[in-house]
Amino acid sequence: MGGQAEGGPGLSEPDFFAAPFPNGFGADELLSCYERGVFPMGEGRDDPRLYLVEPELRGVIPLDAFHIPSRLKRTVRAEPFEVRVDTAFDAVVEGCAAAASGRKDTWINASIQALYGELHRQGHAHSIECWRDGALVGGLYGVTLGGAFFGESMFSRATDASKVALVHLVARLRRGGWGLLDTQFLTEHLRQFGTEEIPQQVYLKRLAVALDQKPDAASLALPMTGAQAVETATA
């Protein structure tokens, strides 16, 4: 899960395995992949091919050790955005897929958008959105399965919008009883929040525990103030 300037890593990188998708791959098969600890990526925005990726090292945000920089705490408490959940999922994915400063291409292609749109309709994919003056200015999306949340991507069209969305995501996951927040890879953008990099085998053990958890899914969309988000995310 990267920020606006973060694209997906090239599939030629040596630290993960990538295999082409089999024919007939749909939303149910995608959920099975998450259960096994692998996830999909595209080679490029205009390339329809998809690959299943299994990194040797995984990025995770420890929900009990999430770090919010001091300036960001002040921003979240000031509530510069209206934070919504699942009101514009497709628009969030499109925002993550769009070219941006520092990111001319993206790994999110039409096949990815269709698959995650179906997961959203099934209740397995969610978006955290930041709105200002009626416009979507940032957010993130990911997949939930048991007590695991798999962060996919984030974007910003306003300063700190994706960061505010991340704080709200962590707060809501903690409130609802989730046990694992997977960021796929560790990036410099995510490092500031306490993101860790762990071996895949360690990740799979944590994933197995999280999949058996039963969080309160409805709590994800319940209202939360900025002050509550900061307090809950760092409690």
Coordinates of N, CA and C in Angstrom, one line a residue:
M1 N 0.9 -1.2 0.0 CA 0.0 0.0 0.0 C 0.9 1.2 0.0
G2 N 0.9 2.0 -1.1 CA 1.8 3.1 -1.2 C 1.0 4.4 -1.2
G3 N 1.7 5.5 -1.1 CA 1.1 6.9 -1.2 C 1.0 7.3 -2.6
Q4 N 0.6 8.6 -2.8 CA 0.3 9.0 -4.1 C 1.5 8.9 -5.0
A5 N 2.7 9.1 -4.5 CA 3.9 9.1 -5.3 C 4.5 7.7 -5.4
E6 N 3.8 6.7 -4.8 CA 4.3 5.4 -4.7 C 3.6 4.5 -5.8
G7 N 4.4 4.0 -6.7 CA 3.8 3.0 -7.7 C 4.1 1.6 -7.2
G8 N 3.5 0.6 -7.8 CA 3.9 -0.8 -7.5 C 5.3 -1.1 -8.0
P9 N 6.0 -1.9 -7.2 CA 7.3 -2.3 -7.7 C 7.3 -3.1 -8.9
G10 N 8.3 -3.0 -9.8 CA 8.4 -3.7 -11.0 C 8.4 -5.2 -10.7
L11 N 7.8 -6.0 -11.6 CA 7.8 -7.4 -11.4 C 9.1 -8.1 -11.6
S12 N 10.1 -7.4 -12.0 CA 11.4 -8.0 -12.2 C 12.2 -7.9 -10.9
E13 N 11.7 -7.3 -9.9 CA 12.5 -7.2 -8.6 C 12.7 -8.7 -8.1
P14 N 13.9 -8.9 -7.5 CA 14.3 -10.3 -7.1 C 13.7 -10.8 -5.8
D15 N 13.0 -9.9 -5.1 CA 12.6 -10.3 -3.7 C 11.2 -10.8 -3.6
F16 N 10.6 -11.2 -4.7 CA 9.3 -11.8 -4.6 C 9.0 -12.6 -5.9
F17 N 8.1 -13.6 -5.7 CA 7.7 -14.5 -6.8 C 6.4 -14.0 -7.4
A18 N 6.4 -14.0 -8.8 CA 5.2 -13.5 -9.5 C 4.8 -14.6 -10.5
A19 N 3.5 -14.9 -10.6 CA 3.1 -15.9 -11.6 C 1.8 -15.3 -12.2
P20 N 1.7 -15.6 -13.6 CA 0.5 -15.1 -14.2 C -0.8 -15.7 -13.6
F21 N -1.9 -14.9 -13.7 CA -3.2 -15.4 -13.3 C -3.7 -16.6 -14.2
P22 N -4.3 -17.6 -13.6 CA -4.9 -18.6 -14.4 C -6.2 -18.1 -15.0
N23 N -6.7 -18.8 -16.0 CA -7.9 -18.4 -16.7 C -9.1 -18.6 -15.7
G24 N -10.1 -17.8 -15.9 CA -11.3 -18.0 -15.0 C -11.1 -17.5 -13.6
F25 N -10.2 -16.6 -13.4 CA -9.9 -16.1 -12.1 C -10.9 -15.0 -11.7
G26 N -11.6 -15.2 -10.6 CA -12.6 -14.2 -10.2 C -12.4 -13.8 -8.7
A27 N -13.5 -13.2 -8.2 CA -13.4 -12.6 -6.8 C -13.2 -13.7 -5.8
D28 N -13.9 -14.9 -5.9 CA -13.7 -16.0 -5.0 C -12.3 -16.5 -5.0
E29 N -11.7 -16.6 -6.1 CA -10.3 -17.1 -6.2 C -9.4 -16.1 -5.6
L30 N -9.7 -14.8 -5.8 CA -8.9 -13.8 -5.2 C -8.9 -13.8 -3.7
L31 N -10.0 -14.1 -3.1 CA -10.1 -14.2 -1.6 C -9.2 -15.4 -1.2
S32 N -9.3 -16.5 -1.9 CA -8.5 -17.7 -1.6 C -7.0 -17.3 -1.6
C33 N -6.6 -16.5 -2.6 CA -5.2 -16.0 -2.6 C -4.8 -15.3 -1.4
Y34 N -5.6 -14.4 -0.9 CA -5.3 -13.7 0.3 C -5.2 -14.6 1.5
E35 N -6.0 -15.6 1.5 CA -5.9 -16.6 2.6 C -4.6 -17.4 2.6
R36 N -4.0 -17.5 1.4 CA -2.7 -18.2 1.2 C -1.5 -17.2 1.3
G37 N -1.8 -15.9 1.5 CA -0.7 -15.0 1.6 C -0.1 -14.4 0.4
V38 N -0.8 -14.5 -0.7 CA -0.4 -13.9 -2.0 C -1.4 -12.9 -2.5
F39 N -1.0 -12.0 -3.4 CA -1.9 -11.0 -3.8 C -1.6 -10.6 -5.3
P40 N -2.6 -9.9 -5.9 CA -2.4 -9.6 -7.4 C -1.8 -8.3 -7.6
M41 N -1.0 -8.1 -8.7 CA -0.6 -6.9 -9.2 C -0.6 -6.9 -10.7
G42 N -0.7 -5.7 -11.3 CA -0.6 -5.6 -12.8 C 0.8 -5.1 -13.1
E43 N 1.2 -5.3 -14.4 CA 2.5 -4.9 -14.8 C 2.4 -3.4 -15.2
G44 N 1.2 -2.9 -15.6 CA 1.1 -1.5 -15.9 C -0.4 -1.1 -16.1
R45 N -0.7 0.1 -16.1 CA -2.1 0.6 -16.2 C -2.8 0.1 -17.5
D46 N -2.1 0.1 -18.6 CA -2.7 -0.3 -19.9 C -2.3 -1.7 -20.3
D47 N -1.8 -2.5 -19.4 CA -1.4 -3.9 -19.6 C -2.5 -4.7 -18.9
P48 N -3.3 -5.5 -19.6 CA -4.4 -6.3 -18.9 C -3.9 -7.5 -18.1
R49 N -2.6 -7.8 -18.2 CA -2.2 -9.0 -17.5 C -2.1 -8.8 -16.0
L50 N -2.4 -9.9 -15.2 CA -2.2 -9.8 -13.8 C -1.3 -10.9 -13.3
Y51 N -0.7 -10.7 -12.2 CA 0.3 -11.6 -11.6 C -0.1 -11.8 -10.1
L52 N 0.2 -13.0 -9.6 CA 0.1 -13.3 -8.2 C 1.5 -13.1 -7.6
V53 N 1.6 -12.4 -6.6 CA 2.8 -12.0 -6.0 C 3.0 -12.5 -4.6
E54 N 4.1 -13.1 -4.3 CA 4.4 -13.6 -2.9 C 5.8 -13.1 -2.5
P55 N 5.8 -12.0 -1.8 CA 7.1 -11.4 -1.5 C 7.9 -12.2 -0.4
E56 N 9.2 -12.2 -0.4 CA 10.0 -12.8 0.6 C 9.8 -12.0 1.9
L57 N 9.6 -10.7 1.9 CA 9.5 -9.9 3.0 C 8.1 -9.1 2.9
R58 N 7.4 -9.0 4.0 CA 6.1 -8.4 4.0 C 6.1 -7.1 4.9
G59 N 5.4 -6.1 4.4 CA 5.2 -5.0 5.3 C 3.9 -5.1 6.1
V60 N 4.0 -4.8 7.4 CA 2.8 -4.8 8.2 C 2.9 -3.6 9.2
I61 N 1.7 -3.1 9.5 CA 1.6 -2.0 10.5 C 1.1 -2.7 11.8
P62 N 1.9 -2.7 12.8 CA 1.4 -3.3 14.1 C 0.3 -2.4 14.6
L63 N -0.9 -3.0 14.8 CA -2.0 -2.2 15.2 C -1.9 -1.7 16.7
D64 N -1.0 -2.4 17.4 CA -0.8 -2.0 18.8 C 0.5 -1.1 19.0
A65 N 1.1 -0.7 17.8 CA 2.3 0.2 17.9 C 2.3 1.2 16.7
F66 N 1.1 1.6 16.3 CA 1.0 2.6 15.2 C 1.5 3.9 15.7
H67 N 2.4 4.5 14.9 CA 3.0 5.8 15.2 C 2.4 6.9 14.3
I68 N 1.9 8.0 14.9 CA 1.4 9.2 14.2 C 2.4 10.3 14.5
P69 N 3.0 10.9 13.5 CA 3.9 12.1 13.7 C 3.1 13.2 14.3
S70 N 3.8 14.0 15.1 CA 3.1 15.1 15.9 C 2.3 16.0 15.0
R71 N 2.9 16.4 13.9 CA 2.2 17.4 13.0 C 0.9 16.7 12.5
L72 N 1.0 15.5 12.1 CA -0.2 14.8 11.6 C -1.3 14.6 12.6
K73 N -0.9 14.4 13.9 CA -1.9 14.4 15.0 C -2.7 15.6 15.0
R74 N -2.0 16.8 14.9 CA -2.7 18.1 14.9 C -3.7 18.2 13.7
T75 N -3.2 17.7 12.6 CA -4.0 17.8 11.4 C -5.3 16.9 11.5
V76 N -5.1 15.7 12.0 CA -6.3 14.8 12.1 C -7.3 15.4 13.1
R77 N -6.8 15.9 14.2 CA -7.7 16.5 15.2 C -8.4 17.7 14.7
A78 N -7.8 18.5 13.8 CA -8.4 19.7 13.2 C -9.5 19.4 12.2
E79 N -9.6 18.1 11.8 CA -10.6 17.7 10.8 C -10.7 18.5 9.6
P80 N -9.7 18.6 8.8 CA -9.7 19.4 7.5 C -10.6 18.7 6.5
F81 N -10.9 17.4 6.7 CA -11.7 16.6 5.7 C -12.8 16.0 6.4
E82 N -13.9 15.7 5.6 CA -15.0 14.9 6.0 C -14.6 13.4 5.7
V83 N -14.5 12.6 6.7 CA -14.0 11.2 6.4 C -15.3 10.3 6.3
R84 N -15.4 9.6 5.2 CA -16.5 8.7 4.9 C -15.9 7.3 4.6
V85 N -16.8 6.3 4.7 CA -16.4 4.9 4.5 C -17.4 4.4 3.5
D86 N -16.8 3.8 2.4 CA -17.6 3.1 1.4 C -18.6 3.9 0.7
T87 N -18.5 5.2 0.5 CA -19.5 5.9 -0.3 C -19.0 6.1 -1.7
A88 N -17.7 5.9 -2.0 CA -17.2 6.1 -3.4 C -16.1 5.1 -3.7
F89 N -16.3 3.9 -3.5 CA -15.2 2.9 -3.6 C -14.6 2.9 -5.0
D90 N -15.4 2.9 -6.0 CA -14.8 2.8 -7.4 C -14.0 4.1 -7.6
A91 N -14.4 5.2 -7.1 CA -13.7 6.5 -7.3 C -12.4 6.5 -6.6
V92 N -12.3 5.8 -5.4 CA -11.1 5.7 -4.7 C -10.1 4.9 -5.5
V93 N -10.5 3.7 -6.0 CA -9.7 2.9 -6.8 C -9.2 3.6 -8.0
E94 N -10.1 4.4 -8.7 CA -9.7 5.2 -9.8 C -8.6 6.2 -9.5
G95 N -8.8 6.8 -8.3 CA -7.8 7.8 -7.8 C -6.5 7.2 -7.6
C96 N -6.5 6.0 -7.0 CA -5.2 5.3 -6.8 C -4.6 4.9 -8.1
A97 N -5.4 4.6 -9.2 CA -4.9 4.2 -10.4 C -4.4 5.3 -11.3
A98 N -4.8 6.5 -11.0 CA -4.5 7.7 -11.9 C -3.0 8.1 -11.8
A99 N -2.4 8.6 -12.9 CA -1.1 9.1 -12.9 C -1.0 10.3 -12.0
A100 N 0.1 10.5 -11.3 CA 0.3 11.6 -10.4 C 1.7 12.1 -10.4
S101 N 2.0 13.2 -9.8 CA 3.3 13.7 -9.7 C 4.3 12.6 -9.1
G102 N 5.3 12.3 -9.8 CA 6.2 11.2 -9.3 C 5.8 9.8 -9.6
R103 N 4.6 9.7 -10.3 CA 4.2 8.4 -10.6 C 3.4 8.4 -11.9
K104 N 4.2 8.1 -13.0 CA 3.6 8.2 -14.3 C 2.8 7.0 -14.7
D105 N 3.1 5.9 -14.1 CA 2.4 4.6 -14.4 C 2.0 4.0 -13.0
T106 N 1.1 3.0 -13.1 CA 0.5 2.4 -11.9 C 0.3 0.9 -12.2
W107 N 0.3 0.1 -11.2 CA 0.0 -1.3 -11.3 C -1.4 -1.6 -11.3
I108 N -2.3 -0.6 -11.1 CA -3.7 -0.9 -11.1 C -4.3 -0.7 -12.5
N109 N -4.7 -1.9 -13.1 CA -5.3 -1.9 -14.4 C -6.7 -2.2 -14.4
A110 N -7.4 -2.3 -15.5 CA -8.8 -2.5 -15.6 C -9.2 -3.8 -14.9
S111 N -8.4 -4.8 -15.0 CA -8.7 -6.1 -14.4 C -8.7 -6.0 -12.9
I112 N -7.7 -5.3 -12.4 CA -7.7 -5.1 -10.9 C -8.9 -4.3 -10.5
Q113 N -9.3 -3.3 -11.2 CA -10.5 -2.5 -10.8 C -11.7 -3.3 -10.8
A114 N -11.9 -4.2 -11.8 CA -13.1 -5.0 -11.9 C -13.1 -6.0 -10.7
L115 N -12.0 -6.7 -10.4 CA -12.0 -7.7 -9.4 C -12.3 -7.0 -8.0
Y116 N -11.7 -5.9 -7.7 CA -11.9 -5.3 -6.4 C -13.3 -4.6 -6.3
G117 N -13.8 -4.2 -7.4 CA -15.2 -3.7 -7.4 C -16.2 -4.8 -7.0
E118 N -15.9 -6.1 -7.5 CA -16.7 -7.2 -7.2 C -16.5 -7.6 -5.7
L119 N -15.3 -7.5 -5.2 CA -15.1 -7.8 -3.8 C -15.8 -6.8 -2.9
H120 N -15.9 -5.5 -3.4 CA -16.6 -4.5 -2.6 C -18.1 -4.8 -2.6
R121 N -18.6 -5.2 -3.7 CA -20.1 -5.5 -3.7 C -20.4 -6.7 -2.9
Q122 N -19.4 -7.6 -2.6 CA -19.6 -8.7 -1.7 C -19.3 -8.4 -0.3
G123 N -18.9 -7.2 0.0 CA -18.6 -6.8 1.3 C -17.2 -7.1 1.8
H124 N -16.3 -7.4 0.9 CA -14.9 -7.8 1.3 C -13.9 -6.7 1.1
A125 N -14.3 -5.7 0.4 CA -13.3 -4.6 0.1 C -14.0 -3.2 0.5
H126 N -13.2 -2.4 1.1 CA -13.7 -1.1 1.7 C -12.8 0.1 1.3
S127 N -13.4 1.2 1.4 CA -12.6 2.5 1.1 C -12.8 3.4 2.3
I128 N -11.7 4.1 2.7 CA -11.7 5.2 3.6 C -11.5 6.4 2.8
E129 N -12.4 7.4 2.9 CA -12.4 8.5 1.9 C -12.3 9.9 2.6
C130 N -11.5 10.8 2.1 CA -11.4 12.1 2.6 C -12.1 13.1 1.6
W131 N -13.1 13.8 2.0 CA -13.8 14.7 1.2 C -13.6 16.2 1.7
R132 N -13.6 17.1 0.7 CA -13.6 18.5 1.0 C -14.5 19.3 0.1
D133 N -15.4 20.1 0.6 CA -16.3 20.9 -0.3 C -17.0 20.0 -1.3
G134 N -17.4 18.8 -0.9 CA -18.1 17.9 -1.8 C -17.3 17.2 -2.8
A135 N -15.9 17.3 -2.7 CA -15.1 16.6 -3.7 C -14.2 15.6 -3.0
L136 N -14.0 14.4 -3.6 CA -13.1 13.4 -3.1 C -11.7 13.9 -3.3
V137 N -10.9 14.0 -2.2 CA -9.5 14.6 -2.3 C -8.5 13.6 -1.9
G138 N -8.9 12.4 -1.5 CA -7.9 11.4 -1.1 C -8.6 10.2 -0.4
G139 N -7.8 9.2 -0.2 CA -8.3 8.0 0.5 C -7.5 6.8 0.2
L140 N -8.0 5.6 0.6 CA -7.3 4.4 0.5 C -8.4 3.3 0.4
Y141 N -8.0 2.1 -0.1 CA -8.9 0.9 -0.1 C -8.1 -0.3 0.2
G142 N -8.8 -1.3 0.6 CA -8.2 -2.6 0.9 C -9.3 -3.7 1.1
V143 N -8.8 -4.9 1.4 CA -9.6 -6.1 1.5 C -9.6 -6.5 2.9
T144 N -10.8 -7.0 3.4 CA -10.9 -7.6 4.8 C -11.3 -9.0 4.7
L145 N -10.7 -9.8 5.5 CA -11.0 -11.2 5.6 C -10.7 -11.7 7.0
G146 N -11.7 -12.2 7.7 CA -11.5 -12.4 9.1 C -11.0 -11.2 9.8
G147 N -10.0 -11.3 10.6 CA -9.4 -10.1 11.3 C -8.2 -9.5 10.6
A148 N -8.1 -9.8 9.3 CA -7.0 -9.2 8.6 C -7.5 -8.2 7.6
F149 N -6.8 -7.1 7.5 CA -7.1 -6.0 6.5 C -5.9 -5.9 5.6
F150 N -6.1 -6.1 4.3 CA -5.0 -6.0 3.4 C -5.1 -4.7 2.6
G151 N -4.2 -3.7 3.0 CA -4.2 -2.4 2.4 C -3.6 -2.5 1.0
E152 N -4.4 -1.9 0.0 CA -4.0 -2.1 -1.4 C -3.3 -0.8 -1.9
S153 N -3.9 0.3 -1.8 CA -3.3 1.6 -2.3 C -4.0 2.8 -1.7
M154 N -3.3 3.9 -1.8 CA -3.9 5.2 -1.3 C -3.5 6.3 -2.3
F155 N -4.2 7.4 -2.2 CA -3.9 8.6 -3.1 C -4.3 9.9 -2.3
S156 N -3.7 10.9 -2.8 CA -4.0 12.3 -2.3 C -4.1 13.3 -3.4
R157 N -5.1 14.1 -3.3 CA -5.2 15.3 -4.1 C -5.1 16.6 -3.3
A158 N -5.0 16.4 -2.0 CA -4.9 17.5 -1.0 C -3.8 17.0 0.0
T159 N -3.1 18.0 0.6 CA -2.1 17.7 1.5 C -2.6 16.8 2.7
D160 N -1.9 15.7 2.9 CA -2.2 14.8 4.1 C -3.5 14.0 4.0
A161 N -4.2 14.1 2.9 CA -5.5 13.4 2.8 C -5.3 11.9 3.0
S162 N -4.3 11.3 2.3 CA -4.2 9.8 2.4 C -3.7 9.5 3.8
K163 N -2.9 10.3 4.4 CA -2.4 10.1 5.8 C -3.5 10.1 6.8
V164 N -4.4 11.1 6.6 CA -5.6 11.2 7.5 C -6.4 9.9 7.4
A165 N -6.6 9.5 6.1 CA -7.4 8.2 5.9 C -6.7 7.0 6.5
L166 N -5.4 7.0 6.5 CA -4.7 5.9 7.2 C -4.9 5.9 8.7
V167 N -4.8 7.0 9.3 CA -5.1 7.1 10.7 C -6.5 6.7 11.1
H168 N -7.5 7.1 10.3 CA -8.8 6.7 10.5 C -9.0 5.2 10.3
L169 N -8.3 4.6 9.3 CA -8.4 3.2 9.1 C -7.9 2.4 10.3
V170 N -6.7 2.8 10.8 CA -6.1 2.1 12.0 C -7.0 2.2 13.2
A171 N -7.6 3.4 13.4 CA -8.4 3.6 14.5 C -9.7 2.7 14.4
R172 N -10.2 2.6 13.3 CA -11.5 1.8 13.1 C -11.2 0.3 13.2
L173 N -10.0 -0.1 12.7 CA -9.6 -1.5 12.8 C -9.4 -1.9 14.3
R174 N -8.8 -1.0 15.0 CA -8.6 -1.2 16.5 C -9.9 -1.3 17.2
R175 N -10.8 -0.3 16.9 CA -12.1 -0.3 17.5 C -12.9 -1.6 17.2
G176 N -12.8 -2.1 16.0 CA -13.6 -3.2 15.6 C -13.0 -4.6 15.9
G177 N -11.7 -4.6 16.4 CA -11.1 -5.9 16.8 C -10.4 -6.6 15.7
W178 N -9.9 -5.9 14.6 CA -9.0 -6.5 13.7 C -7.6 -6.8 14.3
G179 N -6.9 -7.8 13.8 CA -5.6 -8.1 14.4 C -4.4 -7.9 13.5
L180 N -4.6 -7.7 12.2 CA -3.5 -7.6 11.2 C -3.8 -6.5 10.2
L181 N -2.9 -5.6 10.0 CA -2.9 -4.7 8.9 C -1.7 -4.9 8.0
D182 N -2.0 -5.5 6.8 CA -0.9 -5.8 5.8 C -0.8 -4.7 4.8
T183 N 0.5 -4.2 4.6 CA 0.7 -3.2 3.7 C 1.5 -3.7 2.4
Q184 N 1.6 -5.0 2.4 CA 2.3 -5.7 1.3 C 3.8 -5.5 1.3
F185 N 4.2 -4.3 1.1 CA 5.6 -3.9 1.1 C 5.9 -2.8 2.1
L186 N 7.1 -2.6 2.4 CA 7.6 -1.5 3.3 C 8.1 -0.4 2.4
T187 N 7.5 0.8 2.5 CA 8.0 1.9 1.7 C 8.5 3.0 2.7
E188 N 9.2 4.0 2.2 CA 9.6 5.1 3.1 C 8.4 5.9 3.6
H189 N 7.4 6.0 2.7 CA 6.2 6.7 3.1 C 5.5 6.0 4.3
L190 N 5.5 4.6 4.3 CA 4.9 3.9 5.4 C 5.7 3.7 6.6
R191 N 7.0 3.8 6.4 CA 8.0 3.6 7.6 C 7.7 4.6 8.7
Q192 N 7.3 5.8 8.4 CA 7.0 6.8 9.4 C 5.9 6.4 10.4
F193 N 5.1 5.5 10.0 CA 3.9 5.1 10.8 C 4.2 3.8 11.7
G194 N 5.5 3.4 11.6 CA 5.9 2.2 12.4 C 5.8 0.9 11.7
T195 N 5.6 1.0 10.3 CA 5.5 -0.2 9.5 C 6.7 -1.1 9.7
E196 N 6.5 -2.4 9.8 CA 7.6 -3.3 10.0 C 7.7 -4.2 8.7
E197 N 8.9 -4.8 8.5 CA 9.1 -5.7 7.4 C 9.5 -7.1 8.1
I198 N 8.7 -8.1 7.7 CA 8.9 -9.4 8.4 C 8.9 -10.5 7.3
P199 N 9.6 -11.6 7.6 CA 9.7 -12.7 6.6 C 8.3 -13.2 6.3
Q200 N 8.1 -13.7 5.1 CA 6.9 -14.3 4.6 C 6.4 -15.4 5.6
Q201 N 7.3 -16.2 6.0 CA 6.8 -17.3 6.9 C 6.3 -16.8 8.2
V202 N 6.9 -15.7 8.8 CA 6.4 -15.1 10.0 C 5.0 -14.5 9.7
Y203 N 4.9 -13.8 8.5 CA 3.7 -13.2 8.1 C 2.5 -14.2 8.0
L204 N 2.8 -15.4 7.5 CA 1.8 -16.4 7.3 C 1.3 -16.9 8.6
K205 N 2.1 -17.0 9.7 CA 1.7 -17.4 11.0 C 0.8 -16.3 11.6
R206 N 1.1 -15.0 11.4 CA 0.2 -14.0 11.9 C -1.1 -13.9 11.1
L207 N -1.0 -14.2 9.8 CA -2.2 -14.2 9.0 C -3.2 -15.3 9.5
A208 N -2.6 -16.5 9.8 CA -3.5 -17.6 10.2 C -4.2 -17.3 11.5
V209 N -3.6 -16.6 12.4 CA -4.2 -16.2 13.6 C -5.3 -15.1 13.3
A210 N -5.0 -14.2 12.4 CA -6.0 -13.1 12.1 C -7.2 -13.7 11.4
L211 N -7.0 -14.6 10.5 CA -8.1 -15.2 9.8 C -9.2 -15.8 10.7
D212 N -8.8 -16.3 11.8 CA -9.7 -16.9 12.8 C -10.5 -15.9 13.6
Q213 N -10.1 -14.6 13.6 CA -10.7 -13.6 14.4 C -12.0 -13.2 13.7
K214 N -12.9 -12.7 14.5 CA -14.2 -12.2 14.1 C -14.5 -10.8 14.5
P215 N -13.9 -9.8 13.8 CA -14.1 -8.4 14.1 C -15.5 -7.9 13.9
D216 N -15.8 -6.8 14.4 CA -17.2 -6.2 14.3 C -17.1 -5.4 13.0
A217 N -17.5 -6.0 11.9 CA -17.4 -5.4 10.5 C -18.2 -4.1 10.5
A218 N -19.3 -4.0 11.1 CA -20.2 -2.8 11.0 C -19.5 -1.6 11.6
S219 N -18.6 -1.8 12.6 CA -17.9 -0.7 13.3 C -17.0 0.1 12.3
L220 N -16.6 -0.5 11.2 CA -15.7 0.2 10.3 C -16.3 1.5 9.8
A221 N -17.6 1.5 9.6 CA -18.3 2.7 9.0 C -18.9 3.6 10.1
L222 N -18.9 3.3 11.3 CA -19.5 4.1 12.4 C -18.7 5.5 12.5
P223 N -19.4 6.6 12.8 CA -18.8 7.9 12.8 C -17.6 7.9 13.8
M224 N -16.6 8.8 13.6 CA -15.5 8.9 14.5 C -14.9 10.3 14.2
T225 N -14.7 11.1 15.3 CA -14.1 12.4 15.2 C -12.6 12.3 15.0
G226 N -12.0 13.4 14.6 CA -10.5 13.3 14.4 C -9.8 13.1 15.8
A227 N -10.3 13.7 16.8 CA -9.7 13.4 18.1 C -9.9 12.0 18.6
Q228 N -11.0 11.4 18.3 CA -11.2 10.0 18.6 C -10.3 9.1 17.8
A229 N -10.1 9.5 16.5 CA -9.3 8.7 15.7 C -7.8 8.6 16.2
V230 N -7.3 9.8 16.6 CA -5.9 9.9 17.1 C -5.8 9.0 18.4
E231 N -6.8 9.2 19.3 CA -6.8 8.5 20.6 C -6.9 7.0 20.4
T232 N -7.8 6.6 19.5 CA -8.0 5.1 19.3 C -6.9 4.5 18.6
A233 N -6.3 5.2 17.6 CA -5.2 4.6 16.8 C -3.9 4.4 17.6
T234 N -3.8 5.2 18.7 CA -2.5 5.2 19.4 C -2.7 4.7 20.9
A235 N -3.9 4.3 21.2 CA -4.2 3.9 22.6 C -3.3 2.6 23.0

